[in-house]
Amino acid sequence: MYQLPEFTHNSTLSKIAILTSGGDSPGMNPAIRALVRTANKFDIEVVGVHRGYAGLIEEDFESLGNRSVSGLCHRGGTHLRSARCLSFHQSETRSKAAEILHKHQIDALVVIGGDGSLTGAHLLAQEHNIRVIGLPGTIDNDIFGTDDSIGFDTAVTTAVEAVDKISDTAASHDRHFLVEVMGRNSGALATQVALAAGAEMVIIPEHKKGIQEVSQMLAESRREGGESSGIIVVAEGGQTGWSYKLLEELQALGEDPRVCILGHLQRGGAPTAHDRILAATLGNCAIHYLLSGIDNVMVGINAGAVDTTPLVDVISARKSLDMANLTLIEELQR
Ligand code: F6P
């Protein structure tokens, strides 16, 4: 549970729209539910926008009431569906979106997504004075202004379950595996997975390892005698399949690990209790912030408390990874 802020409602809202955008993440559904249920308590009408910004400019809407969000808590994916809308990078498309929001008399837009989605929200606010509020929804947990993002915990859990299975076959064959996890520009997911799964090594964009260092670790593990299997967790770093390149380099040095790319299975599945609680809390607080006259911010978690960060900071600053966790993984390796 998180420490909640105190709110003073001083703003009126009649109608809001909600959209989920970019890569989906487990927990988006309980966030939608919390937004709708809280809005309902304050007699705010809710419009669900299908397929992110793409659905917004096509007016692909659905009216959301208390009943329409029943049973969403435990469902992975997003009821509203999601998309990456490249045309939203163009100002004409954003003008069209603003016109549509005005036409439907929507007072505020709630955007659940990653940094690209939150950039779209910020531009709508800046260029067209639309009231927007963001919730961090990405398995990458790479968003500045929040310690945690909706979907991260579930993705870590899913990936760890998969790595545990790979470890079984790795041990049977005395093999090492390169297990590639998602995380476009961030090693947050890879680091947590490596720690939880007891991996021998983690390779992340923030701290790339030379091929010599990897092959030395493999050679050392063999020298000790006995079993020599293990897991090296590799963050895709924006290049899915990057571990095959690593494999080639290792093969050239006489090593023969196997590669397993976990891919999109990391984005599916029922959200963990942690992600459901996070989503419910952020969704509920987003409505309270709007009713308190606060917008153009992302609602996040910092040091166990709910707070907000201006969207302009969210999209311009880079979240840094706690490098101490890398030392922790190294100190626990064989
Ligand atoms: O941003 C979340 C993410 O899952 C990244 O980790 C990954 O690089 C990307 O989305 C994959 O996107 P797509 O679903 O478009 O292949």
XYZ file of C-alpha atoms and ligand atoms in Angstrom:
350
model
C 0.000 0.000 0.000
C 1.169 3.513 -0.724
C 1.077 6.768 1.179
C -1.738 8.813 -0.334
C -1.788 12.600 -0.730
C -4.525 14.766 0.701
C -6.708 16.329 -1.957
C -8.720 19.529 -2.000
C -11.253 19.402 -4.786
C -11.567 22.807 -6.421
C -12.204 21.974 -10.047
C -15.259 20.606 -11.806
C -15.226 17.829 -14.354
C -18.201 16.534 -16.317
C -16.608 14.210 -18.809
C -13.192 12.594 -19.238
C -11.641 10.306 -21.829
C -9.210 7.466 -21.120
C -6.801 5.830 -23.527
C -4.035 3.246 -23.341
C -1.193 3.729 -25.785
C 2.109 2.165 -26.869
C 3.126 -1.308 -25.726
C 0.418 -2.736 -23.464
C 1.296 -3.722 -19.921
C -0.410 -5.993 -17.369
C -2.263 -3.728 -14.972
C -3.684 -1.358 -17.558
C -7.093 -2.979 -17.003
C -7.235 -2.455 -13.234
C -6.082 1.128 -13.884
C -9.012 1.648 -16.295
C -11.363 0.148 -13.711
C -10.078 2.439 -10.955
C -10.395 5.523 -13.169
C -13.952 4.653 -14.195
C -15.138 3.666 -10.720
C -13.625 6.793 -9.095
C -14.977 9.062 -11.829
C -18.392 7.511 -11.317
C -18.314 8.341 -7.607
C -18.014 12.015 -8.573
C -20.609 11.847 -11.381
C -18.028 12.230 -14.111
C -18.931 10.620 -17.423
C -16.176 8.438 -18.919
C -15.409 7.808 -22.557
C -13.031 4.955 -23.342
C -10.921 5.558 -26.437
C -9.994 2.445 -28.393
C -6.476 1.886 -29.801
C -4.765 4.877 -28.204
C -4.283 8.077 -30.188
C -5.212 6.241 -33.405
C -8.713 5.659 -32.017
C -8.907 9.227 -30.736
C -8.515 10.753 -34.183
C -10.993 8.230 -35.596
C -13.494 8.878 -32.772
C -13.462 5.188 -31.935
C -15.079 5.599 -28.525
C -16.945 3.506 -25.986
C -18.953 4.770 -23.059
C -17.557 3.293 -19.829
C -19.679 2.785 -16.744
C -19.276 0.882 -13.502
C -20.605 -2.301 -15.040
C -18.466 -2.194 -18.161
C -15.304 -2.416 -16.056
C -16.464 -5.356 -13.913
C -14.107 -8.306 -14.027
C -11.200 -6.262 -15.379
C -8.968 -6.522 -12.303
C -7.339 -9.816 -13.155
C -7.249 -9.505 -16.926
C -3.964 -8.873 -18.720
C -3.696 -6.632 -21.782
C -5.944 -3.618 -22.135
C -9.703 -3.633 -22.594
C -9.347 -0.420 -24.619
C -6.681 -1.983 -26.832
C -3.519 -0.108 -27.706
C -1.532 1.143 -30.670
C 1.555 3.103 -31.565
C 0.215 6.056 -33.565
C 3.069 7.460 -35.637
C 0.937 10.212 -37.144
C 0.544 11.711 -33.661
C 4.109 13.037 -34.101
C 2.596 15.542 -36.550
C 1.032 18.715 -35.180
C -1.914 18.526 -37.645
C -2.932 15.166 -36.142
C -2.764 16.594 -32.641
C -4.907 19.566 -33.755
C -7.472 17.105 -35.078
C -7.408 15.229 -31.759
C -7.941 18.490 -29.847
C -10.899 19.388 -32.092
C -12.453 15.981 -31.430
C -11.993 16.321 -27.671
C -13.683 19.763 -27.798
C -16.459 18.450 -30.010
C -17.264 15.703 -27.487
C -17.004 18.208 -24.613
C -14.311 16.161 -22.928
C -12.804 18.125 -20.035
C -9.688 16.015 -19.535
C -7.798 13.147 -21.139
C -6.126 10.380 -19.109
C -3.269 8.631 -20.900
C -1.843 5.328 -19.663
C 1.400 4.413 -21.388
C 5.145 4.896 -21.706
C 7.234 7.940 -22.518
C 6.093 8.182 -26.170
C 2.448 8.170 -25.097
C 3.096 10.731 -22.367
C 4.893 12.944 -24.891
C 1.705 12.977 -26.996
C -0.298 13.957 -23.907
C 2.087 16.766 -23.031
C 1.979 18.170 -26.574
C -1.827 18.175 -26.513
C -1.715 20.183 -23.289
C 0.978 22.565 -24.493
C -0.397 23.224 -27.977
C -4.138 23.083 -27.322
C -4.578 23.716 -23.645
C -6.195 20.317 -23.137
C -6.235 19.067 -19.537
C -4.227 15.833 -19.535
C -2.930 13.492 -16.860
C -0.625 10.503 -17.353
C -0.206 7.150 -15.654
C 3.056 5.230 -16.199
C 2.149 2.009 -18.001
C 5.089 0.031 -19.348
C 6.876 -3.194 -18.507
C 10.181 -1.360 -19.039
C 9.949 0.776 -15.860
C 12.052 3.389 -17.646
C 9.906 6.457 -16.977
C 11.418 9.392 -15.141
C 9.358 10.578 -12.156
C 8.221 7.259 -10.754
C 9.953 4.391 -9.010
C 7.519 1.911 -10.471
C 5.383 1.532 -13.567
C 2.214 -0.468 -14.120
C 3.142 -3.874 -15.549
C 6.772 -4.022 -14.476
C 6.258 -6.372 -11.535
C 4.170 -8.768 -13.635
C 6.760 -8.803 -16.413
C 9.554 -9.520 -13.921
C 7.497 -12.364 -12.419
C 6.672 -13.836 -15.833
C 10.272 -13.632 -17.011
C 11.601 -15.201 -13.812
C 9.198 -18.133 -14.185
C 10.492 -18.638 -17.725
C 14.138 -18.387 -16.666
C 13.549 -20.941 -13.899
C 12.363 -23.383 -16.554
C 15.321 -22.647 -18.802
C 17.632 -23.188 -15.812
C 16.330 -26.755 -15.475
C 17.294 -27.720 -18.999
C 20.524 -25.699 -18.754
C 21.548 -27.737 -15.700
C 20.660 -31.054 -17.365
C 22.959 -30.266 -20.276
C 25.708 -28.332 -18.469
C 24.940 -25.397 -20.694
C 24.812 -21.669 -20.462
C 21.884 -19.727 -21.895
C 21.634 -16.158 -23.083
C 18.086 -15.200 -22.111
C 16.968 -11.994 -23.796
C 14.357 -9.885 -22.048
C 12.579 -6.702 -23.160
C 13.479 -3.165 -22.136
C 13.980 -0.823 -25.047
C 16.556 1.543 -23.562
C 16.638 0.274 -20.060
C 18.175 -2.568 -18.108
C 15.642 -2.284 -15.261
C 13.728 -5.415 -16.249
C 16.884 -7.408 -17.033
C 18.508 -6.480 -13.726
C 15.541 -7.519 -11.594
C 15.073 -10.727 -13.560
C 18.766 -11.590 -13.211
C 18.697 -10.990 -9.484
C 15.502 -12.941 -8.874
C 16.491 -15.848 -11.102
C 20.035 -16.136 -9.730
C 21.663 -15.414 -13.095
C 25.426 -15.479 -13.439
C 25.545 -12.247 -15.387
C 23.388 -9.440 -16.753
C 24.123 -7.415 -19.876
C 22.250 -4.109 -20.111
C 22.400 -0.986 -22.310
C 23.551 1.188 -19.377
C 26.575 -1.021 -18.748
C 27.549 -3.105 -21.763
C 29.971 -5.917 -21.145
C 32.811 -6.749 -23.521
C 32.668 -10.171 -25.146
C 35.959 -11.084 -23.424
C 34.380 -10.529 -20.032
C 31.492 -12.853 -20.917
C 33.727 -15.602 -22.286
C 36.019 -15.291 -19.271
C 33.056 -15.881 -16.962
C 32.078 -18.967 -18.984
C 35.646 -20.300 -18.929
C 35.933 -19.730 -15.174
C 32.717 -21.562 -14.514
C 34.099 -24.569 -16.408
C 37.483 -24.461 -14.661
C 35.843 -24.959 -11.284
C 34.759 -28.430 -12.436
C 31.413 -30.031 -11.687
C 28.313 -28.471 -13.122
C 28.839 -25.514 -15.406
C 25.464 -24.297 -16.409
C 24.096 -20.832 -15.930
C 22.012 -17.967 -17.161
C 23.145 -14.694 -18.671
C 20.267 -12.239 -18.861
C 20.559 -9.881 -21.831
C 18.437 -6.739 -22.207
C 17.292 -6.343 -25.804
C 18.305 -2.671 -25.658
C 16.018 -1.677 -28.513
C 17.298 -4.417 -30.795
C 15.279 -7.617 -30.477
C 17.477 -10.605 -31.276
C 20.638 -8.799 -30.234
C 21.694 -11.866 -28.226
C 22.170 -13.792 -31.492
C 24.942 -11.351 -32.361
C 26.457 -11.999 -28.968
C 26.124 -15.724 -29.616
C 28.073 -15.418 -32.871
C 30.878 -13.603 -31.099
C 30.970 -16.232 -28.356
C 30.951 -19.061 -30.894
C 33.962 -17.469 -32.575
C 35.724 -17.828 -29.209
C 34.778 -21.504 -28.966
C 31.781 -21.146 -26.653
C 28.406 -22.697 -27.434
C 25.634 -21.243 -25.281
C 22.000 -21.391 -26.349
C 19.773 -18.373 -26.895
C 16.200 -17.890 -25.710
C 14.324 -14.676 -26.507
C 11.382 -14.286 -24.147
C 9.699 -11.671 -26.351
C 6.091 -10.613 -26.019
C 5.112 -13.304 -23.534
C 6.600 -10.882 -20.990
C 3.810 -8.403 -21.747
C 0.909 -10.814 -21.269
C -0.781 -12.549 -18.390
C -2.817 -11.568 -15.368
C -1.316 -8.660 -13.449
C 0.314 -9.512 -10.126
C -1.300 -8.260 -6.910
C 1.444 -5.626 -6.770
C 0.549 -4.251 -10.210
C -3.175 -4.345 -9.445
C -2.666 -2.315 -6.265
C -0.358 0.125 -8.069
C -2.833 0.536 -10.935
C -5.823 0.957 -8.608
C -3.992 3.566 -6.543
C -2.671 5.605 -9.474
C -6.006 5.442 -11.310
C -7.939 6.607 -8.265
C -5.475 9.414 -7.489
C -5.470 10.643 -11.116
C -9.160 11.537 -10.804
C -8.574 13.247 -7.456
C -5.681 15.262 -8.924
C -7.874 16.414 -11.812
C -10.626 17.380 -9.367
C -7.978 19.294 -7.411
C -7.096 21.344 -10.482
C -3.823 19.526 -11.177
C -3.000 18.412 -14.719
C -0.227 18.132 -17.315
C 1.515 15.811 -14.848
C 2.149 12.096 -14.491
C 0.983 10.388 -11.306
C 3.688 8.118 -9.966
C 5.241 6.556 -6.892
C 8.258 8.012 -5.163
C 9.664 6.516 -1.971
C 6.394 4.718 -1.291
C 4.187 7.788 -1.722
C 1.927 8.853 -4.578
C 2.970 12.125 -6.149
C 3.111 13.942 -9.471
C 5.835 14.996 -11.882
C 5.245 17.592 -14.623
C 4.955 15.809 -17.970
C 7.604 18.123 -19.410
C 10.122 16.658 -16.928
C 8.879 13.106 -17.432
C 9.580 13.272 -21.149
C 12.816 15.244 -21.067
C 14.733 13.611 -18.228
C 16.177 10.112 -18.289
C 15.548 7.716 -15.450
C 18.789 6.323 -14.133
C 19.291 2.754 -13.076
C 20.617 1.987 -9.622
C 24.000 0.522 -10.542
C 24.420 -0.921 -7.042
C 22.172 -3.752 -8.173
C 24.784 -4.779 -10.744
C 27.362 -5.124 -7.986
C 24.834 -7.148 -6.014
C 24.388 -9.567 -8.932
C 28.178 -9.832 -9.359
C 28.716 -10.528 -5.684
C 26.194 -13.350 -5.801
C 27.612 -15.034 -8.888
C 29.554 -18.276 -8.529
O 7.935 -0.380 -24.525
C 7.597 -1.645 -24.106
C 8.169 -2.678 -25.028
O 7.643 -3.890 -24.586
C 9.693 -2.721 -25.109
O 10.282 -3.407 -24.046
C 9.905 -3.389 -26.429
O 11.125 -2.985 -26.994
C 8.767 -2.872 -27.266
O 7.752 -2.498 -26.363
C 8.223 -3.864 -28.253
O 7.243 -3.224 -28.997
P 6.269 -3.924 -30.033
O 5.156 -4.546 -29.265
O 5.800 -2.809 -30.881
O 7.064 -4.971 -30.750
